[in-house]
Short mmCIF file of C-alpha atoms in Angstrom, two decimals:
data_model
loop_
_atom_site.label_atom_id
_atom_site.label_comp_id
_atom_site.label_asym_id
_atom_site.label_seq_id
_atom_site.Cartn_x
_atom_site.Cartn_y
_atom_site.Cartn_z
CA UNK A 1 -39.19 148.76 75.97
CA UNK A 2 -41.12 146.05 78.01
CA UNK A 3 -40.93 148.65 81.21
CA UNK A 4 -42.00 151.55 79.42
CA UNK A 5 -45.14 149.29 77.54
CA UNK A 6 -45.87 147.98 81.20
CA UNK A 7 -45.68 151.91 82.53
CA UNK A 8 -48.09 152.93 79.50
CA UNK A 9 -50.81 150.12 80.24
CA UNK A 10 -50.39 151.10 84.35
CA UNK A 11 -51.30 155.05 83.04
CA UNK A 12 -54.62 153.50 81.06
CA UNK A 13 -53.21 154.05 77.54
CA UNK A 14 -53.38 150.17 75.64
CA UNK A 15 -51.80 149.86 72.17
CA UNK A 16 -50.59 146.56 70.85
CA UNK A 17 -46.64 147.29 70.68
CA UNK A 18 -45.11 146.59 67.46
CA UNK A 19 -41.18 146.80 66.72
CA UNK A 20 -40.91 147.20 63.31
CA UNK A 21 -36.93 146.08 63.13
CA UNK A 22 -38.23 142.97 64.88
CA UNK A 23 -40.59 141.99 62.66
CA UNK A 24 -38.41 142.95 59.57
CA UNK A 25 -35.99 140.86 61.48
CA UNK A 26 -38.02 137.79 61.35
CA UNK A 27 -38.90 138.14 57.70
CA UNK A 28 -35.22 138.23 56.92
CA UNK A 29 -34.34 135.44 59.03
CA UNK A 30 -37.53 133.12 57.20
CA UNK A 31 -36.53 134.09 54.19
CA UNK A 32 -32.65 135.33 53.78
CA UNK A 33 -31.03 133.05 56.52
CA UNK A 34 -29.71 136.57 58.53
CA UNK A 35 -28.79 135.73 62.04
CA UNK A 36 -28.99 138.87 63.39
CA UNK A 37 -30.17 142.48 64.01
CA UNK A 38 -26.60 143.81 63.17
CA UNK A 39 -26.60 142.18 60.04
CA UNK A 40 -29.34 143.69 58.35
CA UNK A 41 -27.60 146.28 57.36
CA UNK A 42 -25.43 144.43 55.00
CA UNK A 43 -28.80 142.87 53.30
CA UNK A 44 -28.88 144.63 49.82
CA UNK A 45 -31.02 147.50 49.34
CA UNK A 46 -33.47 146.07 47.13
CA UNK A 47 -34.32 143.25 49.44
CA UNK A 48 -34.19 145.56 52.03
CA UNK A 49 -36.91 147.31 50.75
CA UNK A 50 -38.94 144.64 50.11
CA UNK A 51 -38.48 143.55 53.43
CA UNK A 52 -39.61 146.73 54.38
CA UNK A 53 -42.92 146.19 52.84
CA UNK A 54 -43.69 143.02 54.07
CA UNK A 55 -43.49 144.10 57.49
CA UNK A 56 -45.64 147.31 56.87
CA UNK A 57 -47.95 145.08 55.39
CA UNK A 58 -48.51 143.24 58.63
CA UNK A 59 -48.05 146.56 61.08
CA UNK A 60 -51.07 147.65 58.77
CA UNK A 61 -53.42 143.87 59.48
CA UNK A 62 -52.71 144.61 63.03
CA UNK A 63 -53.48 148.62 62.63
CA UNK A 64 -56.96 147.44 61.19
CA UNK A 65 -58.15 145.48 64.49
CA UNK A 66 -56.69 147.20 67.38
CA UNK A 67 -54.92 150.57 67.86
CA UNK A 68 -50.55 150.15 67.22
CA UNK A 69 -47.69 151.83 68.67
CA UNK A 70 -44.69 151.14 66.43
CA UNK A 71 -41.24 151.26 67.67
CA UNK A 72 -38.70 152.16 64.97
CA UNK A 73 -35.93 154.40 63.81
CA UNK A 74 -36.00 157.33 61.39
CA UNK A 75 -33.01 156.52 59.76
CA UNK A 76 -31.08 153.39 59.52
CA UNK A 77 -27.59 153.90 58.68
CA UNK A 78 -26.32 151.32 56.52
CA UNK A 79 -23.05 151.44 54.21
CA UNK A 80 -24.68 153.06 51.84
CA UNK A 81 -25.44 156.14 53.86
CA UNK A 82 -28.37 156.64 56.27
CA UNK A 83 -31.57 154.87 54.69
CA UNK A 84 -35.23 156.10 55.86
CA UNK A 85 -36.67 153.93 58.28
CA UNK A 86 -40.22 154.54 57.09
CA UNK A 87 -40.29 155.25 53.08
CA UNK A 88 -43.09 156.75 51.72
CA UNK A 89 -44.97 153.65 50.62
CA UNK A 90 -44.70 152.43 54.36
CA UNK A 91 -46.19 155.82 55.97
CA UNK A 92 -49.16 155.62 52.89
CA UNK A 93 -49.62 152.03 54.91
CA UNK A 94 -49.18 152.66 58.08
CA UNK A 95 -50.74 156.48 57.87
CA UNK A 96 -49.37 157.22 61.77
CA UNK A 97 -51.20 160.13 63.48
CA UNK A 98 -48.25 161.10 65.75
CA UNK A 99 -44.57 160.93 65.32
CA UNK A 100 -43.03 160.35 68.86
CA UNK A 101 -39.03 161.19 68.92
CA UNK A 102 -37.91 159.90 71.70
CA UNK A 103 -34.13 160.66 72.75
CA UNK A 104 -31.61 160.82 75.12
CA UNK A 105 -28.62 163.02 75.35
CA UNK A 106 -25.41 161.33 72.62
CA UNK A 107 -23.22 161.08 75.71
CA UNK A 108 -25.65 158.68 77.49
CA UNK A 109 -26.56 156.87 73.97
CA UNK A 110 -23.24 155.99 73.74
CA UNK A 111 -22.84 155.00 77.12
CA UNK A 112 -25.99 152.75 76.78
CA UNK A 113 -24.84 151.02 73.73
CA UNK A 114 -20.91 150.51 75.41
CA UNK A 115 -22.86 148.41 77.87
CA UNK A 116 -25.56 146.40 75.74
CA UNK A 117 -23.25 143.42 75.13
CA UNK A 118 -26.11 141.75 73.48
CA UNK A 119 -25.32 143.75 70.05
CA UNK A 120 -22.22 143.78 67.70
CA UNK A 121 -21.94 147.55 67.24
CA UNK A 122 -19.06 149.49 65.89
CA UNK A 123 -18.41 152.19 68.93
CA UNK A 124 -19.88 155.46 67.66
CA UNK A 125 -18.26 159.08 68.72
CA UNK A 126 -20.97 161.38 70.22
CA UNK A 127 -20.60 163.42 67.48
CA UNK A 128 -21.80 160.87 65.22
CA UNK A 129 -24.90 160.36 67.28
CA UNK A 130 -25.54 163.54 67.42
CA UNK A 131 -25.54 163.41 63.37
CA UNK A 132 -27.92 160.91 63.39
CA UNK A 133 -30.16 162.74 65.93
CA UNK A 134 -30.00 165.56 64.07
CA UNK A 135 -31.42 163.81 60.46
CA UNK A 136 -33.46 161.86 62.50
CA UNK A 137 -35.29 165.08 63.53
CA UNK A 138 -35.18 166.32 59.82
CA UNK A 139 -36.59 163.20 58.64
CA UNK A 140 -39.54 162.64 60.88
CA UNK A 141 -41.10 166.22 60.13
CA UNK A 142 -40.86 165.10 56.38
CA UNK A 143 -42.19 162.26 57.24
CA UNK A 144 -45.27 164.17 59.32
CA UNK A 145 -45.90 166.82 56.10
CA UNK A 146 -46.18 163.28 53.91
CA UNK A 147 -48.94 161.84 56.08
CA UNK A 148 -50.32 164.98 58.45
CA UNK A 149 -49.17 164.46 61.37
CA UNK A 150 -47.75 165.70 64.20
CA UNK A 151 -43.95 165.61 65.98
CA UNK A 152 -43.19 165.35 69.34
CA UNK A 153 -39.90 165.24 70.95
CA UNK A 154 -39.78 163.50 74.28
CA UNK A 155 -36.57 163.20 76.17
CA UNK A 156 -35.45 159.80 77.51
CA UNK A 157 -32.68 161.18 80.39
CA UNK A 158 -30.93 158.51 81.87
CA UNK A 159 -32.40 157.09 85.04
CA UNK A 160 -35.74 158.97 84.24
CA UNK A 161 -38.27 156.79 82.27
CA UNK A 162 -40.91 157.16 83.90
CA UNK A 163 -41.16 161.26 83.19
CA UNK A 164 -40.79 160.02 79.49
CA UNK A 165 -43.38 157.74 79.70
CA UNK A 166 -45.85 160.20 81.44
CA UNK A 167 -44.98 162.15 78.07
CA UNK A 168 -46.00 158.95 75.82
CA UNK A 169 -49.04 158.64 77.57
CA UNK A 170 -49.77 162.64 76.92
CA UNK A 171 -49.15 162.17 73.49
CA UNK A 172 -51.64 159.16 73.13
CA UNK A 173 -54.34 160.37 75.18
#
Protein backbone atom coordinates (compact mmCIF):
# COMPACT_ATOMS: atom_id res chain seq x y z
CA UNK A 1 0.00 0.00 0.00
CA UNK A 2 3.11 2.28 0.51
CA UNK A 3 3.27 2.59 -3.61
CA UNK A 4 -0.19 3.29 -4.08
CA UNK A 5 -0.12 6.12 -0.83
CA UNK A 6 3.16 7.47 -2.59
CA UNK A 7 1.11 7.44 -6.20
CA UNK A 8 -1.92 9.29 -4.36
CA UNK A 9 0.32 12.15 -2.74
CA UNK A 10 2.32 12.40 -6.47
CA UNK A 11 -1.60 13.01 -8.02
CA UNK A 12 -2.14 15.98 -5.15
CA UNK A 13 -4.67 13.99 -3.07
CA UNK A 14 -3.03 13.91 0.94
CA UNK A 15 -4.86 11.77 3.52
CA UNK A 16 -3.10 10.42 6.55
CA UNK A 17 -3.27 6.48 5.74
CA UNK A 18 -4.65 4.44 8.41
CA UNK A 19 -4.82 0.45 8.37
CA UNK A 20 -7.30 -0.40 10.60
CA UNK A 21 -6.09 -4.33 11.02
CA UNK A 22 -2.78 -2.71 11.94
CA UNK A 23 -3.78 -0.73 14.49
CA UNK A 24 -6.24 -3.42 15.89
CA UNK A 25 -3.13 -5.45 15.59
CA UNK A 26 -1.17 -3.42 17.96
CA UNK A 27 -3.92 -3.16 20.52
CA UNK A 28 -4.04 -6.93 20.62
CA UNK A 29 -0.48 -7.40 20.81
CA UNK A 30 -0.32 -4.51 24.06
CA UNK A 31 -2.88 -6.03 25.53
CA UNK A 32 -3.60 -9.94 24.57
CA UNK A 33 0.09 -11.03 23.87
CA UNK A 34 -1.08 -12.06 19.91
CA UNK A 35 1.95 -12.37 17.76
CA UNK A 36 0.46 -11.99 14.70
CA UNK A 37 -1.98 -10.79 11.98
CA UNK A 38 -3.08 -14.47 11.32
CA UNK A 39 -3.91 -14.97 14.71
CA UNK A 40 -6.47 -12.57 15.27
CA UNK A 41 -8.84 -14.50 14.09
CA UNK A 42 -8.73 -17.00 16.81
CA UNK A 43 -9.09 -13.94 19.49
CA UNK A 44 -12.68 -14.47 20.90
CA UNK A 45 -15.41 -12.49 19.61
CA UNK A 46 -16.08 -10.42 22.46
CA UNK A 47 -12.56 -9.15 22.72
CA UNK A 48 -12.59 -8.88 19.26
CA UNK A 49 -15.07 -6.45 19.37
CA UNK A 50 -13.74 -4.50 21.84
CA UNK A 51 -10.70 -4.38 20.06
CA UNK A 52 -12.60 -3.17 17.37
CA UNK A 53 -13.61 -0.15 19.24
CA UNK A 54 -10.53 0.86 20.52
CA UNK A 55 -9.09 1.23 17.26
CA UNK A 56 -12.16 3.18 15.83
CA UNK A 57 -11.74 5.25 18.66
CA UNK A 58 -8.32 6.38 17.56
CA UNK A 59 -9.15 6.28 13.49
CA UNK A 60 -11.85 8.85 14.82
CA UNK A 61 -8.85 11.34 17.07
CA UNK A 62 -7.00 11.23 13.87
CA UNK A 63 -10.36 11.86 11.59
CA UNK A 64 -10.84 15.06 13.84
CA UNK A 65 -7.37 16.82 12.84
CA UNK A 66 -6.59 15.84 9.38
CA UNK A 67 -8.58 14.12 6.60
CA UNK A 68 -8.14 9.70 6.85
CA UNK A 69 -8.10 7.10 4.34
CA UNK A 70 -8.68 3.78 6.11
CA UNK A 71 -7.54 0.58 4.72
CA UNK A 72 -9.66 -2.39 5.83
CA UNK A 73 -11.75 -5.34 4.88
CA UNK A 74 -15.53 -5.73 4.75
CA UNK A 75 -15.61 -8.93 6.15
CA UNK A 76 -13.19 -10.83 8.18
CA UNK A 77 -13.69 -14.42 8.07
CA UNK A 78 -13.00 -15.98 11.22
CA UNK A 79 -14.20 -19.60 12.49
CA UNK A 80 -17.15 -18.42 13.35
CA UNK A 81 -18.24 -17.38 9.90
CA UNK A 82 -17.41 -14.10 8.11
CA UNK A 83 -17.50 -11.17 10.83
CA UNK A 84 -18.11 -7.40 9.57
CA UNK A 85 -15.09 -5.54 9.38
CA UNK A 86 -16.76 -2.24 10.26
CA UNK A 87 -19.92 -2.86 12.76
CA UNK A 88 -22.27 -0.35 13.10
CA UNK A 89 -20.89 1.37 16.18
CA UNK A 90 -17.51 1.75 14.19
CA UNK A 91 -19.18 3.44 10.91
CA UNK A 92 -21.41 5.85 13.68
CA UNK A 93 -17.45 6.71 14.61
CA UNK A 94 -15.81 6.79 11.80
CA UNK A 95 -19.01 8.22 9.60
CA UNK A 96 -16.85 7.52 6.06
CA UNK A 97 -18.14 9.55 3.08
CA UNK A 98 -17.02 7.01 0.42
CA UNK A 99 -16.72 3.32 0.43
CA UNK A 100 -13.79 2.40 -1.98
CA UNK A 101 -13.88 -1.55 -3.04
CA UNK A 102 -10.97 -2.17 -4.37
CA UNK A 103 -10.39 -5.74 -6.09
CA UNK A 104 -8.65 -7.82 -8.23
CA UNK A 105 -9.78 -10.76 -10.21
CA UNK A 106 -9.90 -14.36 -7.42
CA UNK A 107 -7.43 -16.00 -9.80
CA UNK A 108 -4.77 -13.26 -9.25
CA UNK A 109 -5.82 -12.92 -5.34
CA UNK A 110 -4.91 -16.22 -4.96
CA UNK A 111 -1.91 -16.04 -6.86
CA UNK A 112 -0.84 -12.95 -4.75
CA UNK A 113 -1.39 -14.56 -1.48
CA UNK A 114 0.57 -18.15 -2.84
CA UNK A 115 3.51 -15.77 -3.04
CA UNK A 116 3.29 -13.44 0.18
CA UNK A 117 5.41 -15.77 2.34
CA UNK A 118 5.23 -13.20 4.99
CA UNK A 119 1.60 -14.58 6.12
CA UNK A 120 0.43 -18.03 7.48
CA UNK A 121 -2.66 -18.45 5.29
CA UNK A 122 -4.64 -21.54 4.68
CA UNK A 123 -4.60 -21.72 0.56
CA UNK A 124 -8.05 -20.54 -0.49
CA UNK A 125 -9.87 -22.02 -3.87
CA UNK A 126 -10.95 -19.14 -6.19
CA UNK A 127 -14.22 -20.00 -5.56
CA UNK A 128 -13.93 -19.15 -2.06
CA UNK A 129 -12.59 -15.74 -2.90
CA UNK A 130 -14.95 -15.14 -5.03
CA UNK A 131 -17.50 -15.81 -1.95
CA UNK A 132 -15.90 -13.42 -0.03
CA UNK A 133 -15.90 -10.83 -2.87
CA UNK A 134 -19.20 -11.34 -3.37
CA UNK A 135 -20.41 -10.52 0.61
CA UNK A 136 -17.88 -8.13 0.63
CA UNK A 137 -19.85 -6.20 -2.06
CA UNK A 138 -23.18 -6.95 -0.15
CA UNK A 139 -21.78 -5.71 2.96
CA UNK A 140 -20.27 -2.42 2.00
CA UNK A 141 -23.63 -1.07 0.37
CA UNK A 142 -25.20 -1.91 3.86
CA UNK A 143 -22.69 -0.41 5.25
CA UNK A 144 -23.14 2.94 2.80
CA UNK A 145 -27.30 2.98 3.49
CA UNK A 146 -26.11 2.96 7.50
CA UNK A 147 -23.96 6.06 7.17
CA UNK A 148 -24.93 7.77 3.49
CA UNK A 149 -22.51 7.13 1.54
CA UNK A 150 -21.41 6.18 -1.54
CA UNK A 151 -19.71 2.74 -3.23
CA UNK A 152 -17.24 2.55 -5.63
CA UNK A 153 -15.70 -0.42 -7.13
CA UNK A 154 -12.22 0.05 -8.45
CA UNK A 155 -10.36 -2.80 -10.02
CA UNK A 156 -6.81 -3.62 -8.89
CA UNK A 157 -5.62 -5.89 -12.25
CA UNK A 158 -2.44 -7.32 -11.77
CA UNK A 159 0.50 -5.32 -13.01
CA UNK A 160 -1.83 -2.19 -13.29
CA UNK A 161 -1.80 0.01 -10.09
CA UNK A 162 -1.35 2.87 -11.24
CA UNK A 163 -4.90 2.94 -13.40
CA UNK A 164 -6.34 1.98 -9.89
CA UNK A 165 -4.82 4.60 -8.23
CA UNK A 166 -5.83 7.29 -10.87
CA UNK A 167 -9.37 5.83 -9.77
CA UNK A 168 -8.58 6.51 -5.87
CA UNK A 169 -7.57 9.81 -6.60
CA UNK A 170 -11.09 10.35 -8.70
CA UNK A 171 -12.89 9.17 -5.91
CA UNK A 172 -11.18 11.62 -3.37
CA UNK A 173 -11.07 14.60 -5.38
Amino acid sequence: MDKALEKLREEGVDYQLLNYGDLMLEIAKEEKGVKDRDKMKDIKLETYRDIQKEAAYSIAEVREEIPVLVDTHCTIKKPEGYYPGLPQWVLERLQPEEILIIEALPKEIAGRREKDASRKRKKELEEAISEHQELNRAIATSYAMMVGAGVRIIKNREGKIGEAVQKVVEALK
